[in-house]
mmCIF file of C-alpha atoms in Angstrom:
data_model
loop_
_atom_site.group_PDB
_atom_site.id
_atom_site.type_symbol
_atom_site.label_atom_id
_atom_site.label_comp_id
_atom_site.label_asym_id
_atom_site.label_seq_id
_atom_site.Cartn_x
_atom_site.Cartn_y
_atom_site.Cartn_z
ATOM 1 C CA LEU A 1 12.429 8.034 3.265
ATOM 2 C CA GLU A 2 13.390 6.777 6.661
ATOM 3 C CA VAL A 3 11.171 5.267 9.323
ATOM 4 C CA SER A 4 13.074 4.979 12.636
ATOM 5 C CA PRO A 5 12.895 1.673 14.471
ATOM 6 C CA PHE A 6 9.495 1.066 16.263
ATOM 7 C CA SER A 7 7.622 -1.933 17.563
ATOM 8 C CA PRO A 8 4.282 -2.764 15.440
ATOM 9 C CA ARG A 9 3.184 -4.756 18.550
ATOM 10 C CA LYS A 10 3.338 -1.749 20.730
ATOM 11 C CA LEU A 11 1.818 0.562 18.366
ATOM 12 C CA MET A 12 -1.174 -1.776 17.872
ATOM 13 C CA ALA A 13 -1.516 -1.943 21.653
ATOM 14 C CA ALA A 14 -1.259 1.774 22.120
ATOM 15 C CA LEU A 15 -4.014 1.959 19.496
ATOM 16 C CA GLY A 16 -6.078 -0.294 21.485
ATOM 17 C CA GLU A 17 -6.052 -2.974 19.027
ATOM 18 C CA SER A 18 -4.828 -6.547 19.104
ATOM 19 C CA PHE A 19 -1.919 -7.495 16.869
ATOM 20 C CA PRO A 20 -3.249 -8.856 13.660
ATOM 21 C CA ALA A 21 -0.967 -11.802 13.188
ATOM 22 C CA LYS A 22 -0.618 -14.708 15.701
ATOM 23 C CA THR A 23 3.129 -15.803 15.779
ATOM 24 C CA THR A 24 4.953 -18.712 17.311
ATOM 25 C CA ASP A 25 7.495 -16.164 18.916
ATOM 26 C CA PRO A 26 5.672 -13.533 20.877
ATOM 27 C CA LYS A 27 8.634 -11.251 20.440
ATOM 28 C CA ALA A 28 8.373 -11.380 16.622
ATOM 29 C CA PHE A 29 7.474 -7.965 14.945
ATOM 30 C CA ASN A 30 8.968 -6.110 17.967
ATOM 31 C CA LYS A 31 11.170 -3.920 15.798
ATOM 32 C CA VAL A 32 10.812 -2.784 12.183
ATOM 33 C CA ALA A 33 12.784 0.104 10.568
ATOM 34 C CA LEU A 34 13.077 1.187 6.956
ATOM 35 C CA ARG A 35 15.408 3.499 4.956
ATOM 36 C CA VAL A 36 15.504 4.052 1.173
ATOM 37 C CA LYS A 37 16.474 6.545 -1.509
ATOM 38 C CA ALA A 38 14.019 6.791 -4.059
ATOM 39 C CA ALA A 39 13.812 8.767 -7.533
ATOM 40 C CA GLY A 40 11.739 8.513 -10.512
ATOM 41 C CA ASP A 41 9.382 10.071 -12.873
ATOM 42 C CA ARG A 42 6.696 8.505 -15.361
ATOM 43 C CA LYS A 43 9.422 6.694 -17.349
ATOM 44 C CA HIS A 44 11.605 5.008 -14.522
ATOM 45 C CA VAL A 45 11.863 4.461 -10.835
ATOM 46 C CA SER A 46 14.960 3.595 -8.695
ATOM 47 C CA VAL A 47 15.337 2.635 -5.186
ATOM 48 C CA SER A 48 18.906 2.719 -3.782
ATOM 49 C CA GLU A 49 20.492 1.998 -0.508
ATOM 50 C CA GLY A 50 17.363 0.266 0.626
ATOM 51 C CA LEU A 51 17.344 -1.203 4.254
ATOM 52 C CA VAL A 52 14.656 -2.992 6.109
ATOM 53 C CA LYS A 53 15.384 -4.229 9.422
ATOM 54 C CA LEU A 54 12.928 -6.757 10.830
ATOM 55 C CA ASP A 55 13.678 -7.707 14.431
ATOM 56 C CA ASP A 56 17.317 -9.021 14.251
ATOM 57 C CA SER A 57 17.390 -9.489 10.445
ATOM 58 C CA THR A 58 18.460 -6.868 7.753
ATOM 59 C CA LEU A 59 17.636 -6.655 4.180
ATOM 60 C CA THR A 60 19.481 -4.464 1.883
ATOM 61 C CA PHE A 61 18.502 -3.844 -1.697
ATOM 62 C CA ASN A 62 18.762 -1.684 -4.746
ATOM 63 C CA LEU A 63 15.753 -1.712 -7.465
ATOM 64 C CA ARG A 64 15.382 -0.032 -10.704
ATOM 65 C CA ALA A 65 12.158 -0.279 -13.109
ATOM 66 C CA LYS A 66 11.681 1.360 -16.480
ATOM 67 C CA GLU A 67 9.494 1.117 -19.453
ATOM 68 C CA PHE A 68 6.478 0.240 -17.651
ATOM 69 C CA SER A 69 4.479 -0.949 -20.602
ATOM 70 C CA LYS A 70 7.247 -3.624 -21.151
ATOM 71 C CA PRO A 71 8.713 -3.775 -17.493
ATOM 72 C CA ASP A 72 12.525 -3.717 -17.212
ATOM 73 C CA VAL A 73 13.562 -4.611 -13.803
ATOM 74 C CA ALA A 74 16.900 -4.874 -12.198
ATOM 75 C CA PHE A 75 17.493 -5.723 -8.557
ATOM 76 C CA ASP A 76 20.031 -6.696 -5.995
ATOM 77 C CA ILE A 77 18.648 -8.180 -2.755
ATOM 78 C CA ASN A 78 20.837 -9.214 0.292
ATOM 79 C CA LEU A 79 19.241 -10.682 3.433
ATOM 80 C CA ASP A 80 21.590 -11.637 6.351
ATOM 81 C CA HIS A 81 19.511 -14.023 8.041
ATOM 82 C CA ILE A 82 15.913 -14.918 9.181
ATOM 83 C CA ASP A 83 14.177 -17.503 11.133
ATOM 84 C CA LEU A 84 10.734 -17.698 9.473
ATOM 85 C CA ASP A 85 9.532 -20.126 11.951
ATOM 86 C CA ARG A 86 9.414 -17.121 14.533
ATOM 87 C CA TYR A 87 6.677 -15.529 12.184
ATOM 88 C CA LEU A 88 4.443 -18.603 11.572
ATOM 89 C CA PRO A 89 1.233 -19.131 13.375
ATOM 90 C CA PRO A 90 1.431 -21.161 16.476
ATOM 91 C CA PRO A 91 0.324 -24.850 16.152
ATOM 92 C CA GLY A 92 -3.068 -25.248 16.811
ATOM 93 C CA LYS A 93 -5.932 -27.761 16.586
ATOM 94 C CA GLU A 94 -7.182 -28.630 13.354
ATOM 95 C CA ASN A 95 -11.001 -27.742 12.712
ATOM 96 C CA PRO A 96 -12.608 -31.095 12.030
ATOM 97 C CA LYS A 97 -15.555 -29.302 10.317
ATOM 98 C CA LYS A 98 -13.633 -27.696 7.419
ATOM 99 C CA ALA A 99 -15.720 -26.650 4.572
ATOM 100 C CA LYS A 100 -15.477 -28.871 1.450
ATOM 101 C CA PRO A 101 -13.437 -27.110 -1.263
ATOM 102 C CA ARG A 102 -15.669 -25.984 -4.216
ATOM 103 C CA PRO A 103 -14.609 -27.621 -7.539
ATOM 104 C CA SER A 104 -12.420 -25.268 -9.222
ATOM 105 C CA GLU A 105 -12.807 -24.259 -12.900
ATOM 106 C CA LYS A 106 -9.878 -24.744 -15.049
ATOM 107 C CA LYS A 107 -8.723 -21.160 -16.104
ATOM 108 C CA LYS A 108 -6.258 -20.661 -18.820
ATOM 109 C CA ILE A 109 -3.177 -18.721 -17.447
ATOM 110 C CA ASP A 110 -2.213 -15.543 -19.212
ATOM 111 C CA TYR A 111 1.546 -15.500 -19.706
ATOM 112 C CA ALA A 112 1.535 -12.351 -21.684
ATOM 113 C CA PRO A 113 2.759 -10.181 -18.787
ATOM 114 C CA LEU A 114 5.746 -12.464 -18.280
ATOM 115 C CA ARG A 115 6.526 -12.332 -21.938
ATOM 116 C CA ARG A 116 6.738 -8.555 -21.837
ATOM 117 C CA LEU A 117 8.904 -8.558 -18.670
ATOM 118 C CA VAL A 118 12.718 -7.993 -18.786
ATOM 119 C CA VAL A 119 14.410 -8.924 -15.532
ATOM 120 C CA ASN A 120 17.939 -8.955 -14.182
ATOM 121 C CA GLY A 121 18.680 -9.567 -10.647
ATOM 122 C CA THR A 122 20.691 -11.080 -7.833
ATOM 123 C CA ILE A 123 19.488 -12.517 -4.427
ATOM 124 C CA ARG A 124 21.880 -13.517 -1.542
ATOM 125 C CA ILE A 125 20.689 -14.909 1.906
ATOM 126 C CA GLY A 126 23.217 -15.498 4.458
ATOM 127 C CA LYS A 127 21.246 -17.812 6.633
ATOM 128 C CA ALA A 128 17.587 -18.781 6.712
ATOM 129 C CA LYS A 129 15.167 -21.355 8.412
ATOM 130 C CA ALA A 130 11.685 -22.486 7.727
ATOM 131 C CA HIS A 131 9.626 -25.273 9.026
ATOM 132 C CA GLY A 132 12.827 -26.520 10.856
ATOM 133 C CA ALA A 133 14.945 -26.718 7.770
ATOM 134 C CA GLY A 134 17.823 -24.456 7.290
ATOM 135 C CA PHE A 135 20.283 -23.273 4.646
ATOM 136 C CA HIS A 136 23.005 -20.784 4.226
ATOM 137 C CA ASN A 137 24.812 -18.961 1.691
ATOM 138 C CA LEU A 138 22.154 -18.928 -0.879
ATOM 139 C CA TYR A 139 23.291 -17.047 -4.187
ATOM 140 C CA MET A 140 20.809 -16.789 -7.042
ATOM 141 C CA LYS A 141 21.116 -14.785 -10.241
ATOM 142 C CA VAL A 142 17.965 -14.354 -12.478
ATOM 143 C CA ALA A 143 17.758 -13.008 -15.882
ATOM 144 C CA GLY A 144 15.020 -13.062 -18.525
ATOM 145 C CA ARG A 145 13.141 -11.550 -21.238
ATOM 146 C CA ASN A 146 10.397 -12.357 -23.889
ATOM 147 C CA GLY A 147 9.188 -15.075 -21.843
ATOM 148 C CA LEU A 148 12.544 -17.053 -21.283
ATOM 149 C CA PHE A 149 13.836 -16.931 -17.919
ATOM 150 C CA HIS A 150 17.150 -18.298 -16.437
ATOM 151 C CA VAL A 151 18.308 -19.017 -12.826
ATOM 152 C CA ASP A 152 22.003 -19.480 -13.259
ATOM 153 C CA PRO A 153 23.621 -19.926 -10.800
ATOM 154 C CA LEU A 154 21.551 -21.187 -7.939
ATOM 155 C CA SER A 155 23.797 -22.239 -5.172
ATOM 156 C CA LEU A 156 23.396 -22.767 -1.366
ATOM 157 C CA LYS A 157 24.748 -24.810 1.482
ATOM 158 C CA LEU A 158 22.466 -27.133 3.707
ATOM 159 C CA TYR A 159 23.193 -29.441 6.397
ATOM 160 C CA SER A 160 26.509 -31.261 5.524
ATOM 161 C CA GLY A 161 26.449 -30.479 1.854
ATOM 162 C CA SER A 162 25.838 -28.057 -0.987
ATOM 163 C CA LEU A 163 23.493 -27.588 -3.960
ATOM 164 C CA SER A 164 24.474 -25.975 -7.294
ATOM 165 C CA SER A 165 21.885 -25.682 -10.009
ATOM 166 C CA HIS A 166 20.673 -23.757 -12.803
ATOM 167 C CA ALA A 167 17.127 -23.728 -14.276
ATOM 168 C CA ALA A 168 15.042 -22.299 -17.012
ATOM 169 C CA LEU A 169 11.409 -21.351 -17.408
ATOM 170 C CA ASP A 170 10.079 -20.893 -20.847
ATOM 171 C CA VAL A 171 6.546 -19.099 -21.209
ATOM 172 C CA ARG A 172 6.864 -18.127 -24.733
ATOM 173 C CA LYS A 173 4.020 -20.471 -25.601
ATOM 174 C CA ASP A 174 0.655 -21.269 -23.915
ATOM 175 C CA ILE A 175 2.084 -24.240 -22.199
ATOM 176 C CA PRO A 176 5.063 -23.401 -20.158
ATOM 177 C CA LYS A 177 8.251 -25.549 -20.079
ATOM 178 C CA GLY A 178 10.825 -25.787 -17.336
ATOM 179 C CA GLN A 179 14.120 -27.324 -16.776
ATOM 180 C CA MET A 180 16.426 -27.684 -13.861
ATOM 181 C CA GLU A 181 19.838 -29.330 -13.578
ATOM 182 C CA LEU A 182 21.549 -30.031 -10.280
#
């Protein structure tokens, strides 16, 4: 599947519609492209040589999923760079007459889907910025099964230093437990 580069903003304008998202950068969403090779049947799906271009950012990825009743997912995601501030809404005036939030009922979270999930993946981000804060060289490996998930390693560089960590999330029981070491 290949979608040649196009401008979502120009497409909406040609359709006589306004662009549905207000962004800080009026040039955001000016170029989008997609290319993937996909294969599968009722028992498995794979996406290889995935490529998404969003303006000047490039995301490459591979994904495999099988055993849908007990999802077994593997992925490799690589993003060269992105400035998320460009895609945020422009600063505006706060509405002084906000509706009061309704009291929420405490609902028990069902962790059963996570207990069935098997995951093994890698995420790399060359450079990213959000809300003015930036980091680079993010590398994260995620693995888990039967409700026990590990992120090891998690490393990135930010400002003048670096962060290296590993973490675990255990949802085998109704009350989740987490652990993170820096």
